[in-house]
Coordinates of C-alpha atoms in Angstrom, one line a residue:
X998 CA 20.8 2.9 -19.7
X999 CA 19.2 0.2 -19.0
X1000 CA 15.9 -1.7 -20.4
X1001 CA 14.6 -3.5 -18.0
X1002 CA 11.2 -5.4 -19.3
X1003 CA 9.6 -4.7 -22.5
X1004 CA 5.7 -5.4 -23.0
X1005 CA 2.9 -5.0 -25.4
X1006 CA 0.8 -3.3 -23.6
X1007 CA 0.5 0.2 -25.2
X1008 CA 3.4 2.4 -24.0
X1009 CA 4.7 -0.7 -21.4
X1010 CA 7.7 -0.5 -23.2
X1011 CA 9.3 3.0 -22.7
X1012 CA 8.0 3.0 -19.1
X1013 CA 10.6 1.2 -18.3
X1014 CA 13.7 2.6 -20.4
X1015 CA 16.4 3.5 -17.9
X1016 CA 14.9 2.2 -14.8
X1017 CA 17.6 1.5 -11.6
X1018 CA 15.4 0.8 -8.9
X1019 CA 11.6 -0.3 -7.8
X1020 CA 9.9 1.3 -4.9
X1021 CA 7.0 -1.6 -4.7
X1022 CA 4.1 -1.1 -2.5
X1023 CA 3.2 -4.5 -0.5
X1024 CA -0.2 -4.9 -0.1
X1025 CA -1.8 -5.5 -3.1
X1026 CA 0.9 -5.1 -5.4
X1027 CA 3.4 -8.1 -4.0
X1028 CA 1.4 -9.8 -1.3
X1029 CA -2.9 -10.5 -1.3
X1030 CA -3.3 -8.7 2.5
X1031 CA -5.3 -5.9 1.0
X1032 CA -8.0 -8.2 1.1
X1033 CA -7.0 -8.7 4.3
X1034 CA -6.8 -5.4 5.8
X1035 CA -10.2 -4.9 3.7
X1036 CA -11.9 -7.6 5.8
X1037 CA -10.1 -6.3 9.0
X1038 CA -11.5 -3.0 8.4
X1039 CA -15.1 -4.2 7.9
X1040 CA -15.1 -6.0 10.9
X1041 CA -13.9 -3.2 12.9
X1042 CA -16.1 -0.9 11.8
X1043 CA -19.1 -3.4 11.2
X1044 CA -18.8 -4.0 15.3
X1045 CA -18.0 0.1 15.7
X1046 CA -21.2 1.3 13.6
X1047 CA -23.9 -1.3 15.5
X1048 CA -23.4 0.5 18.8
X1049 CA -24.3 3.9 16.7
X1050 CA -28.2 3.4 15.5
X1051 CA -28.9 5.5 12.6
X1052 CA -25.3 5.5 11.4
X1053 CA -25.3 4.0 7.3
X1054 CA -23.2 1.1 7.6
X1055 CA -19.6 0.4 6.3
X1056 CA -20.1 -0.4 2.6
X1057 CA -17.4 -2.2 0.5
X1058 CA -17.0 0.9 -1.8
X1059 CA -15.4 2.9 1.7
X1060 CA -12.4 0.9 1.7
X1061 CA -11.2 2.0 -1.7
X1062 CA -13.2 5.5 -0.5
X1063 CA -11.9 6.4 2.3
X1064 CA -9.0 4.1 3.7
X1065 CA -7.0 2.4 1.1
X1066 CA -3.5 3.1 0.9
X1067 CA -3.5 5.5 3.4
X1068 CA -1.3 5.5 6.9
X1069 CA -3.6 3.5 9.3
X1070 CA -5.1 6.6 12.0
X1071 CA -5.5 8.5 8.8
X1072 CA -8.1 5.6 7.2
X1073 CA -9.4 5.8 10.5
X1074 CA -10.3 9.7 10.8
X1075 CA -11.4 10.0 7.0
X1076 CA -13.7 7.1 7.6
X1077 CA -15.4 8.5 10.6
X1078 CA -15.3 12.1 8.9
X1079 CA -17.6 10.2 6.0
X1080 CA -19.9 9.2 8.6
X1081 CA -19.6 12.5 10.2
X1082 CA -18.1 11.7 13.7
X1083 CA -15.3 12.7 15.5
X1084 CA -13.6 11.2 18.3
X1085 CA -11.1 12.3 20.8
X1086 CA -7.3 10.9 19.0
X1087 CA -6.2 9.3 22.3
X1088 CA -2.7 8.2 22.7
X1089 CA -0.5 6.2 19.9
X1090 CA -0.7 3.2 22.2
X1091 CA -4.6 3.6 23.6
X1092 CA -6.1 0.0 24.0
X1093 CA -7.9 -1.4 21.3
X1094 CA -11.3 -1.2 23.1
X1095 CA -11.3 2.4 23.4
X1096 CA -13.5 4.9 21.3
X1097 CA -10.9 7.2 20.5
X1098 CA -8.7 7.2 16.8
X1099 CA -5.7 5.8 18.0
X1100 CA -7.9 3.2 20.2
X1101 CA -9.9 2.1 16.6
X1102 CA -6.6 1.7 14.4
X1103 CA -4.9 -0.9 16.9
X1104 CA -8.2 -2.5 17.3
X1105 CA -8.0 -3.1 13.7
X1106 CA -4.5 -4.2 13.9
X1107 CA -4.9 -6.7 16.2
X1108 CA -7.6 -8.0 13.9
X1109 CA -5.1 -8.1 10.6
X1110 CA -2.5 -9.8 12.5
X1111 CA -4.6 -12.3 13.9
X1112 CA -5.4 -13.6 10.3
X1113 CA -1.8 -12.5 8.8
X1114 CA -0.4 -14.9 11.3
X1115 CA -1.8 -17.9 9.5
X1116 CA 0.8 -17.3 6.6
X1117 CA 0.9 -15.2 3.9
X1118 CA 1.0 -16.3 -0.2
X1119 CA 2.4 -13.6 -2.2
X1120 CA 1.6 -12.9 -5.7
X1121 CA 2.9 -15.3 -7.5
X1122 CA 3.2 -13.0 -10.7
X1123 CA 4.6 -10.4 -8.5
X1124 CA 7.3 -12.9 -7.4
X1125 CA 8.1 -13.9 -11.1
X1126 CA 8.2 -10.2 -11.9
X1127 CA 11.1 -9.3 -8.6
X1128 CA 13.3 -12.0 -9.5
X1129 CA 13.3 -11.1 -13.0
X1130 CA 13.8 -7.2 -11.9
X1131 CA 16.8 -8.6 -9.3
X1132 CA 18.5 -10.7 -12.3
X1133 CA 18.7 -7.6 -14.3
X1134 CA 20.4 -6.1 -11.2
X1135 CA 17.7 -3.0 -10.0
X1136 CA 17.5 -2.2 -6.8
X1137 CA 14.4 -2.8 -4.8
X1138 CA 12.7 -1.4 -1.6
X1139 CA 9.0 -1.7 -0.1
X1140 CA 7.4 1.5 0.9
X1141 CA 3.9 0.8 2.3
X1142 CA 1.9 2.6 4.9
X1143 CA 1.5 -0.1 6.8
X1144 CA 3.0 -0.3 10.3
X1145 CA 3.3 -4.2 9.7
X1146 CA 5.5 -4.1 6.4
X1147 CA 7.8 -6.4 7.8
X1148 CA 5.9 -9.3 9.6
X1149 CA 4.0 -9.7 6.6
X1150 CA 7.3 -9.9 4.4
X1151 CA 8.8 -12.4 6.4
X1152 CA 5.1 -14.1 6.0
X1153 CA 5.2 -14.0 3.3
X1154 CA 9.3 -14.9 2.7
X1155 CA 10.0 -12.3 0.4
X1156 CA 12.1 -10.0 3.5
X1157 CA 15.2 -11.4 2.5
X1158 CA 14.9 -9.5 -1.4
X1159 CA 13.8 -6.2 0.4
X1160 CA 16.9 -4.2 3.0
X1161 CA 15.4 -1.2 2.4
X1162 CA 11.5 -0.9 3.9
X1163 CA 9.8 2.4 4.7
X1164 CA 6.6 1.5 6.2
X1165 CA 4.3 3.3 8.6
X1166 CA 6.7 3.3 11.7
X1167 CA 10.1 4.4 9.5
X1168 CA 7.5 7.3 8.0
X1169 CA 6.1 8.3 12.0
X1170 CA 10.0 8.1 13.5
X1171 CA 11.2 10.4 10.0
X1172 CA 8.7 13.0 10.1
X1173 CA 7.0 11.8 7.1
X1174 CA 3.5 12.5 5.4
X1175 CA 1.5 9.3 4.4
X1176 CA 0.3 8.7 0.6
X1177 CA -0.9 10.3 -1.4
X1178 CA 2.7 12.7 -0.1
X1179 CA 5.5 11.2 -2.5
X1180 CA 7.9 11.7 0.6
X1181 CA 8.0 7.8 1.8
X1182 CA 8.9 7.2 -2.1
X1183 CA 11.3 9.7 -1.9
X1184 CA 12.9 8.7 1.0
X1185 CA 13.8 5.5 0.2
X1186 CA 15.0 6.5 -3.1
X1187 CA 17.5 8.1 -1.4
X1188 CA 18.2 4.6 0.9
X1189 CA 18.7 3.1 -2.2
X1190 CA 21.2 5.8 -3.6
X1191 CA 18.7 6.0 -6.6
X1192 CA 18.0 9.3 -8.2
X1193 CA 13.7 9.5 -7.7
X1194 CA 13.9 9.8 -11.9
X1195 CA 15.5 6.3 -12.1
X1196 CA 12.8 4.9 -10.1
X1197 CA 9.8 3.2 -11.0
X1198 CA 6.7 3.2 -8.2
X1199 CA 4.3 0.2 -8.8
X1200 CA 1.4 0.6 -6.7
X1201 CA -2.6 -0.9 -6.0
X1202 CA -3.9 2.3 -4.5
X1203 CA -5.1 5.3 -5.9
X1204 CA -3.2 7.5 -2.7
X1205 CA 0.1 5.6 -3.6
X1206 CA -0.8 6.2 -7.4
X1207 CA -1.4 9.7 -6.5
X1208 CA 2.0 9.2 -4.0
X1209 CA 4.2 8.4 -7.4
X1210 CA 2.4 10.4 -9.6
X1211 CA 3.2 13.9 -7.4
X1212 CA 7.2 13.1 -7.2
X1213 CA 9.4 13.3 -9.9
X1214 CA 10.2 9.4 -10.6
X1215 CA 10.4 7.2 -13.6
X1216 CA 6.9 6.1 -13.6
X1217 CA 4.1 4.8 -12.2
X1218 CA 3.2 1.5 -13.1
X1219 CA -0.8 0.9 -11.6
X1220 CA -2.2 -2.5 -10.8
X1221 CA -5.9 -3.1 -10.7
X1222 CA -6.7 -5.2 -8.1
X1223 CA -10.3 -3.7 -7.7
X1224 CA -9.4 0.3 -7.6
X1225 CA -10.3 0.1 -11.4
X1226 CA -8.0 0.9 -14.1
X1227 CA -9.3 3.9 -15.5
X1228 CA -9.1 5.1 -11.9
X1229 CA -5.7 4.5 -11.5
X1230 CA -4.9 6.1 -14.7
X1231 CA -6.7 9.4 -14.2
X1232 CA -4.9 8.9 -10.5
X1233 CA -1.7 9.5 -12.4
X1234 CA -0.5 6.3 -13.7
X1235 CA 1.4 5.6 -16.4
X1236 CA -0.2 2.3 -17.3
X1237 CA -1.9 0.1 -15.6
X1238 CA -1.6 -3.9 -15.0
X1239 CA -3.9 -6.5 -13.7
X1240 CA -0.6 -8.6 -12.9
X1241 CA 2.4 -7.7 -13.1
X1242 CA 3.8 -10.7 -15.4
X1243 CA 1.9 -8.8 -17.8
X1244 CA 5.1 -6.9 -18.2
X1245 CA 7.4 -10.0 -18.6

């Protein structure tokens, strides 16, 4: 068996023994783009709700409660449901100006891409952890709900490390349910030709940790970027760190 990394953090040592691959979430794990997503969602719903007097405005907690880690249009639906709002679905390529689920999702995507186009600096600790994993011969993949994963990886200079990327586009094409279902992580393991039970899932979102916990994976490492350590443990994380270089 391959002993990947050891750590003094509780049972961190055993969390890596025998692992053959690491399946990384992207936003909030490898890159700080979760913050960009958060900004884009707030800008979207601040603008949308401003035209609906009497409706509770967008709060910071809404991102973690209803949106974080989910496929984009699921995030739109779940947030609107929290405000008792129902909108028509609209076509997938709906105009971002339209008041539909797809229109709002596409408007959020445009806001996000406008911000990301300036470039993305990956988390330094995550890059060190990734390099250490690759040096030990482990396979790696990115599993992201975002449909922008390839462009974010390119903007961060990380695309060369990840021959396997299962994002929102791949999930839709393959008919895979999004997180908290483990389906996208299972699909990435199959593409890597590694049994799920030899794959470590690394996640920062509650829905992503739930996805890892629901599957037959080696372990689930939670990275606390704001969701809260205990919240991630309660969602099924094997252990939680503040930064992945704590595991080096």
